[in-house]
Short mmCIF file of C-alpha atoms and ligand atoms in Angstrom, two decimals:
data_model
loop_
_atom_site.label_atom_id
_atom_site.label_comp_id
_atom_site.label_asym_id
_atom_site.label_seq_id
_atom_site.Cartn_x
_atom_site.Cartn_y
_atom_site.Cartn_z
CA MET A 1 -10.16 52.85 108.45
CA GLU A 2 -11.02 53.38 104.79
CA ILE A 3 -14.23 55.28 104.08
CA LYS A 4 -15.92 54.17 100.87
CA LYS A 5 -19.64 54.56 101.39
CA ILE A 6 -21.25 57.64 102.86
CA PHE A 7 -24.82 57.95 104.07
CA VAL A 8 -26.34 61.42 104.37
CA ALA A 9 -29.46 61.76 106.52
CA GLY A 10 -31.52 64.75 105.38
CA ALA A 11 -31.77 66.18 101.86
CA GLY A 12 -32.40 69.79 102.79
CA LEU A 13 -30.09 72.75 102.28
CA MET A 14 -27.19 71.19 104.20
CA GLY A 15 -27.71 67.48 103.52
CA GLY A 16 -27.97 68.11 99.77
CA GLY A 17 -24.76 70.14 99.83
CA ILE A 18 -22.89 67.52 101.86
CA ALA A 19 -24.06 64.73 99.54
CA GLN A 20 -22.94 66.81 96.55
CA VAL A 21 -19.40 67.47 97.77
CA CYS A 22 -18.98 63.80 98.76
CA ALA A 23 -20.10 62.62 95.30
CA GLN A 24 -17.83 65.21 93.65
CA ALA A 25 -14.94 63.76 95.66
CA SER A 26 -15.68 60.27 94.25
CA TYR A 27 -17.38 58.72 97.26
CA ASP A 28 -20.42 56.47 96.88
CA VAL A 29 -23.23 58.40 98.51
CA ILE A 30 -26.73 57.48 99.66
CA MET A 31 -28.91 60.41 100.71
CA ARG A 32 -32.06 59.78 102.70
CA ASP A 33 -35.06 61.96 103.42
CA ILE A 34 -38.64 61.23 104.39
CA THR A 35 -40.41 61.82 101.04
CA ASP A 36 -39.60 61.29 97.37
CA ASP A 37 -40.67 64.87 96.64
CA ILE A 38 -38.00 66.30 98.95
CA LEU A 39 -35.38 63.98 97.47
CA ASN A 40 -36.30 64.90 93.89
CA LYS A 41 -36.20 68.61 94.65
CA SER A 42 -32.80 68.18 96.27
CA LEU A 43 -31.48 66.16 93.32
CA LYS A 44 -32.58 68.93 90.95
CA THR A 45 -30.67 71.54 92.96
CA ILE A 46 -27.59 69.31 93.23
CA ASN A 47 -27.65 68.55 89.50
CA TRP A 48 -27.73 72.27 88.71
CA SER A 49 -24.90 73.03 91.13
CA VAL A 50 -22.71 70.14 89.93
CA GLY A 51 -23.26 71.46 86.38
CA LYS A 52 -21.81 74.82 87.40
CA PHE A 53 -18.76 73.19 89.04
CA VAL A 54 -18.15 71.00 85.96
CA GLU A 55 -18.61 73.99 83.61
CA LYS A 56 -15.97 75.97 85.51
CA GLY A 57 -13.59 72.99 85.57
CA LYS A 58 -13.58 72.96 89.36
CA VAL A 59 -14.32 69.24 89.70
CA ALA A 60 -13.17 66.14 87.84
CA GLY A 61 -15.60 64.14 85.73
CA THR A 62 -18.92 64.80 84.04
CA VAL A 63 -22.25 65.70 85.63
CA ASP A 64 -23.52 62.17 84.84
CA GLU A 65 -20.50 60.54 86.46
CA ILE A 66 -20.85 62.62 89.61
CA MET A 67 -24.63 62.25 89.82
CA GLY A 68 -24.21 58.51 89.16
CA ARG A 69 -22.42 58.19 92.49
CA LEU A 70 -25.31 59.79 94.36
CA HIS A 71 -28.30 57.59 95.22
CA VAL A 72 -31.41 58.64 97.09
CA THR A 73 -33.85 56.72 99.22
CA THR A 74 -36.57 57.06 101.82
CA ASP A 75 -35.40 53.79 103.38
CA LEU A 76 -33.28 54.27 106.47
CA GLY A 77 -32.18 50.62 106.11
CA ALA A 78 -29.83 51.76 103.33
CA ALA A 79 -27.53 53.06 106.08
CA ALA A 80 -26.51 49.43 106.72
CA GLU A 81 -23.78 49.78 104.07
CA ALA A 82 -22.31 53.04 105.33
CA ASP A 83 -18.82 53.59 106.67
CA PHE A 84 -19.64 57.16 107.66
CA VAL A 85 -22.98 58.88 108.29
CA PHE A 86 -23.39 62.65 107.96
CA GLU A 87 -26.57 63.70 109.75
CA ALA A 88 -28.27 66.90 108.55
CA ILE A 89 -31.91 66.59 109.57
CA ILE A 90 -34.00 69.23 111.35
CA GLU A 91 -32.47 70.91 114.40
CA ASN A 92 -34.49 69.06 117.02
CA LEU A 93 -32.93 67.05 119.82
CA GLU A 94 -35.62 64.36 119.99
CA ALA A 95 -35.64 63.87 116.20
CA LYS A 96 -31.86 63.60 116.10
CA ARG A 97 -31.71 61.22 119.09
CA ALA A 98 -34.41 58.98 117.56
CA LEU A 99 -32.55 58.89 114.24
CA PHE A 100 -29.18 58.14 115.86
CA ALA A 101 -30.70 55.32 117.96
CA GLU A 102 -32.11 53.74 114.76
CA LEU A 103 -28.88 54.23 112.82
CA ASP A 104 -26.98 52.65 115.70
CA LYS A 105 -29.00 49.46 115.27
CA LEU A 106 -28.75 49.45 111.47
CA CYS A 107 -25.11 50.35 110.86
CA PRO A 108 -22.13 48.02 111.17
CA PRO A 109 -19.98 48.43 114.31
CA HIS A 110 -17.24 50.40 112.52
CA THR A 111 -19.56 53.15 111.18
CA ILE A 112 -18.87 56.67 112.41
CA PHE A 113 -21.59 59.29 112.84
CA GLY A 114 -21.06 63.02 112.26
CA SER A 115 -23.83 65.46 113.17
CA ASN A 116 -24.22 68.81 111.44
CA THR A 117 -25.99 70.31 114.44
CA SER A 118 -25.26 73.98 115.05
CA ALA A 119 -26.61 74.24 118.55
CA ILE A 120 -27.27 70.86 120.18
CA PRO A 121 -24.34 69.43 122.16
CA VAL A 122 -23.05 66.35 120.31
CA THR A 123 -22.78 64.53 123.65
CA GLU A 124 -26.57 64.61 124.03
CA ILE A 125 -27.08 63.13 120.57
CA ALA A 126 -24.33 60.52 120.98
CA GLU A 127 -25.85 59.30 124.22
CA ALA A 128 -28.82 57.88 122.26
CA THR A 129 -26.43 55.30 120.76
CA GLN A 130 -24.29 52.45 122.04
CA ARG A 131 -21.30 53.92 120.20
CA VAL A 132 -20.64 57.20 121.98
CA PRO A 133 -16.90 57.23 121.08
CA GLN A 134 -17.82 57.03 117.37
CA VAL A 135 -20.07 60.12 117.32
CA CYS A 136 -18.73 63.60 116.64
CA GLY A 137 -19.86 66.93 115.21
CA THR A 138 -19.12 67.76 111.57
CA HIS A 139 -20.46 71.29 111.23
CA PHE A 140 -20.56 72.55 107.64
CA PHE A 141 -21.41 76.05 106.45
CA SER A 142 -23.93 77.14 103.86
CA PRO A 143 -23.76 76.92 100.86
CA VAL A 144 -21.81 73.71 101.50
CA PRO A 145 -20.31 73.40 97.98
CA MET A 146 -18.82 76.91 98.31
CA MET A 147 -17.91 77.27 101.98
CA ARG A 148 -14.66 75.51 102.83
CA ALA A 149 -14.80 75.41 106.63
CA VAL A 150 -16.00 72.45 108.69
CA GLU A 151 -15.86 72.40 112.47
CA ILE A 152 -14.92 68.96 113.80
CA VAL A 153 -16.45 68.79 117.24
CA LYS A 154 -15.42 66.42 120.01
CA GLY A 155 -18.23 65.50 122.38
CA LEU A 156 -17.37 64.52 125.93
CA GLY A 157 -17.21 60.83 124.96
CA THR A 158 -15.90 61.15 121.38
CA SER A 159 -12.66 59.25 120.79
CA GLN A 160 -9.62 60.96 119.32
CA GLU A 161 -9.62 58.31 116.57
CA THR A 162 -13.13 59.40 115.49
CA VAL A 163 -12.02 63.03 115.38
CA GLU A 164 -9.03 62.10 113.21
CA ILE A 165 -11.16 60.03 110.80
CA ALA A 166 -13.82 62.75 110.48
CA ASP A 167 -11.14 65.40 109.95
CA LYS A 168 -9.41 63.36 107.24
CA LEU A 169 -12.72 62.64 105.51
CA CYS A 170 -13.72 66.32 105.48
CA GLN A 171 -10.34 67.28 104.06
CA SER A 172 -10.74 64.62 101.37
CA ILE A 173 -13.96 66.31 100.21
CA GLY A 174 -12.18 69.63 99.78
CA LYS A 175 -12.80 71.22 103.17
CA GLU A 176 -10.49 72.89 105.68
CA THR A 177 -11.14 71.75 109.23
CA ILE A 178 -11.31 73.57 112.52
CA ARG A 179 -10.87 71.45 115.63
CA VAL A 180 -13.28 72.09 118.50
CA ASN A 181 -12.44 70.32 121.75
CA LEU A 182 -15.73 70.81 123.58
CA ASP A 183 -19.29 70.68 122.24
CA VAL A 184 -20.52 74.10 123.36
CA ALA A 185 -23.81 75.27 121.82
CA GLY A 186 -23.17 77.30 118.68
CA ILE A 187 -19.69 75.77 118.44
CA VAL A 188 -17.00 78.37 117.64
CA LEU A 189 -17.78 80.25 114.43
CA ASN A 190 -21.48 80.87 115.21
CA ARG A 191 -20.54 81.96 118.72
CA LEU A 192 -18.42 84.64 117.09
CA ASN A 193 -20.91 85.53 114.38
CA PHE A 194 -24.23 85.63 116.28
CA PRO A 195 -23.55 88.75 118.37
CA SER A 196 -22.79 90.70 115.21
CA THR A 197 -25.97 89.48 113.47
CA ILE A 198 -28.03 90.25 116.58
CA GLU A 199 -26.57 93.78 116.72
CA ALA A 200 -27.41 94.27 113.02
CA ILE A 201 -31.07 93.33 113.68
CA LYS A 202 -31.21 95.64 116.70
CA LEU A 203 -29.88 98.54 114.63
CA VAL A 204 -32.67 97.94 112.09
CA GLU A 205 -35.26 97.57 114.89
CA ALA A 206 -34.19 100.93 116.30
CA GLY A 207 -34.50 102.59 112.89
CA VAL A 208 -30.81 103.49 112.79
CA THR A 209 -30.30 102.06 109.31
CA THR A 210 -31.74 99.54 106.85
CA VAL A 211 -31.28 95.86 106.08
CA GLU A 212 -29.88 96.68 102.63
CA ASP A 213 -27.42 99.27 103.90
CA ILE A 214 -26.05 96.95 106.57
CA ASP A 215 -25.59 94.17 104.00
CA LYS A 216 -23.97 96.60 101.55
CA GLY A 217 -21.73 97.96 104.28
CA MET A 218 -20.56 94.53 105.43
CA ARG A 219 -19.82 93.54 101.83
CA LEU A 220 -18.01 96.73 100.86
CA GLY A 221 -16.54 97.71 104.21
CA PHE A 222 -15.42 94.33 105.49
CA GLY A 223 -15.07 92.38 102.24
CA ARG A 224 -17.66 89.77 103.19
CA PRO A 225 -19.28 87.97 100.25
CA MET A 226 -22.71 88.50 101.85
CA GLY A 227 -24.12 90.71 104.58
CA PRO A 228 -25.74 89.28 107.74
CA PHE A 229 -29.32 89.58 106.40
CA GLU A 230 -28.47 87.95 103.07
CA THR A 231 -26.74 85.14 104.96
CA ALA A 232 -29.69 84.73 107.32
CA ASP A 233 -32.15 84.51 104.41
CA MET A 234 -30.05 81.80 102.79
CA ALA A 235 -29.63 79.75 105.97
CA GLY A 236 -33.25 80.19 107.11
CA LEU A 237 -34.38 82.63 109.80
CA ASP A 238 -35.82 79.75 111.87
CA ILE A 239 -32.45 77.95 111.79
CA GLY A 240 -30.62 81.06 113.02
CA TYR A 241 -33.29 81.89 115.59
CA ASN A 242 -33.29 78.40 117.12
CA ALA A 243 -29.52 78.26 117.17
CA MET A 244 -29.28 81.67 118.91
CA LEU A 245 -31.87 80.57 121.43
CA ALA A 246 -29.95 77.37 122.15
CA VAL A 247 -26.73 79.31 122.73
CA TYR A 248 -28.58 81.80 124.95
CA ARG A 249 -30.16 78.98 126.98
CA GLU A 250 -26.79 77.34 127.51
CA THR A 251 -24.83 80.50 128.32
CA ARG A 252 -27.54 82.82 129.75
CA ASP A 253 -25.48 85.54 128.09
CA PRO A 254 -27.82 88.34 126.80
CA LYS A 255 -25.58 88.96 123.82
CA PHE A 256 -27.01 85.74 122.29
CA HIS A 257 -30.69 86.51 122.96
CA PRO A 258 -32.58 86.56 119.62
CA PRO A 259 -34.06 90.05 119.01
CA MET A 260 -37.82 90.60 118.94
CA LEU A 261 -37.98 91.43 115.21
CA LEU A 262 -36.36 88.10 114.33
CA GLN A 263 -38.73 86.26 116.65
CA ARG A 264 -41.76 87.93 115.00
CA LYS A 265 -40.56 87.09 111.50
CA VAL A 266 -40.09 83.44 112.43
CA LYS A 267 -43.60 83.35 113.96
CA LEU A 268 -44.99 84.88 110.75
CA GLY A 269 -43.30 82.21 108.66
CA GLN A 270 -40.97 84.72 106.96
CA LEU A 271 -38.07 82.28 106.99
CA GLY A 272 -35.95 83.59 104.13
CA ARG A 273 -35.35 82.32 100.63
CA LYS A 274 -37.12 79.00 101.26
CA THR A 275 -40.45 80.74 101.96
CA GLY A 276 -39.99 83.53 99.39
CA ILE A 277 -39.69 86.20 102.09
CA GLY A 278 -37.39 86.84 105.03
CA TRP A 279 -35.33 90.00 105.29
CA TYR A 280 -35.79 90.28 101.49
CA ARG A 281 -38.39 89.05 98.98
CA TYR A 282 -37.55 86.37 96.39
CA ASP A 283 -39.10 85.28 93.10
CA GLU A 284 -40.02 81.66 92.32
CA ASN A 285 -36.42 81.00 91.19
CA GLY A 286 -35.03 82.17 94.52
CA GLN A 287 -33.70 85.46 93.05
CA LYS A 288 -33.79 88.47 95.34
CA ILE A 289 -36.35 91.05 94.15
CA GLY A 290 -36.23 93.63 96.91
CA PRO A 291 -36.56 94.32 100.60
CA ALA A 292 -39.27 92.52 102.59
CA ASP A 293 -40.82 95.67 104.04
N1 LIG B 1 -29.11 76.17 107.28
C1 LIG B 1 -27.85 76.42 107.63
O1 LIG B 1 -27.25 77.41 107.20
C2 LIG B 1 -27.12 75.48 108.57
C3 LIG B 1 -25.75 75.68 108.78
C4 LIG B 1 -25.06 74.79 109.59
C5 LIG B 1 -25.73 73.75 110.21
N2 LIG B 1 -27.08 73.59 110.01
C6 LIG B 1 -27.75 72.43 110.64
O2 LIG B 1 -27.89 71.41 109.66
C7 LIG B 1 -29.09 70.66 109.92
C8 LIG B 1 -29.98 70.68 108.70
O3 LIG B 1 -30.30 72.02 108.39
P1 LIG B 1 -30.92 72.43 106.99
O4 LIG B 1 -30.79 73.90 106.88
O5 LIG B 1 -30.39 71.55 105.90
O6 LIG B 1 -32.46 72.07 107.23
P2 LIG B 1 -33.60 71.80 106.16
O7 LIG B 1 -34.88 72.08 106.85
O8 LIG B 1 -33.29 72.44 104.86
O9 LIG B 1 -33.50 70.20 105.92
C9 LIG B 1 -33.75 69.25 106.89
C10 LIG B 1 -34.25 68.00 106.19
O10 LIG B 1 -34.29 66.92 107.12
C11 LIG B 1 -35.39 66.12 106.75
N3 LIG B 1 -35.68 65.19 107.82
C12 LIG B 1 -36.37 65.38 108.94
N4 LIG B 1 -36.35 64.24 109.68
C13 LIG B 1 -35.61 63.34 108.99
C14 LIG B 1 -35.21 62.02 109.22
N5 LIG B 1 -35.55 61.36 110.34
N6 LIG B 1 -34.42 61.40 108.29
C15 LIG B 1 -34.03 62.05 107.17
N7 LIG B 1 -34.41 63.32 106.89
C16 LIG B 1 -35.17 63.95 107.80
C17 LIG B 1 -36.48 67.09 106.40
O11 LIG B 1 -37.50 66.49 105.62
C18 LIG B 1 -35.68 68.15 105.63
O12 LIG B 1 -35.67 67.87 104.23
C19 LIG B 1 -29.71 71.26 111.18
O13 LIG B 1 -29.23 70.55 112.30
C20 LIG B 1 -29.14 72.68 111.17
O14 LIG B 1 -29.11 73.28 112.43
C21 LIG B 1 -27.79 74.42 109.19
#
């Protein structure tokens, strides 16, 4: 099956990034969110990021050519033209199921759906549609234009053909794929990463060391581009918290239980870069200005 038109549901951190890499790879893209304000903000970010890629010669074409392939709308009906849908809306089972049920009615029979969920089993989302074999997980990492991995997740009813098509599509947009044969909460990479992030928070909670020193240590000692607190601030503390909780609920394994300090920060609305404060403080341009406390 040839994929020509891509529909991206959600213009937040992940949806915007997915739409960008698809447009950069010459696909026709329609990105949908619920308000024009959100879409315009996302377009501004994408335009800036595409500019950087063009400037460094990392993508073919001009900013105008790439942005010209990316259309935005608040109308879900625009999905009727899509060959493939990437879903990147809020991490909420009911919201995702409602969206997939609508998309199922609107999209042609051949359309394949890929969900970017980190923690909800794809099987539960797919079940809201009449096309269970054509629904899989396509789990990107943030920031999407920079991070090359995508987990291709097979739900219980996902067909092998769908997995192959999603895998090929993700490779065609410059990603390397990791095959995941069962839709466990947290998938594979977060299941590996969460215990380390949780331990980092516990070490700060216990006063053993600081947020900045852990981030510095993980950068300089393990060669990571960012430490766990910097990563959490970029992804959103609420996103990480909810994903940890979902993995804990599924596994009942205490190593995935979100620590108290993280829970308190989420309750306070200290969600990271998007709210100007998380583990660090940020200025109005999203630049880090110092520790939160
Ligand atoms: N943030 C990360 O680092 C990260 C990493 C991997 C996966 N994910 C997953 O990706 C998904 C999106 O996360 P995000 O960080 O981009 O969230 P976000 O909050 O930045 O964006 C979500 C967007 O979805 C929109 N939305 C809500 N309902 C919608 C609907 N019915 N149709 C279209 N848009 C709708 C919201 O208005 C919002 O703009 C979640 O499932 C999340 O768990 C996030």
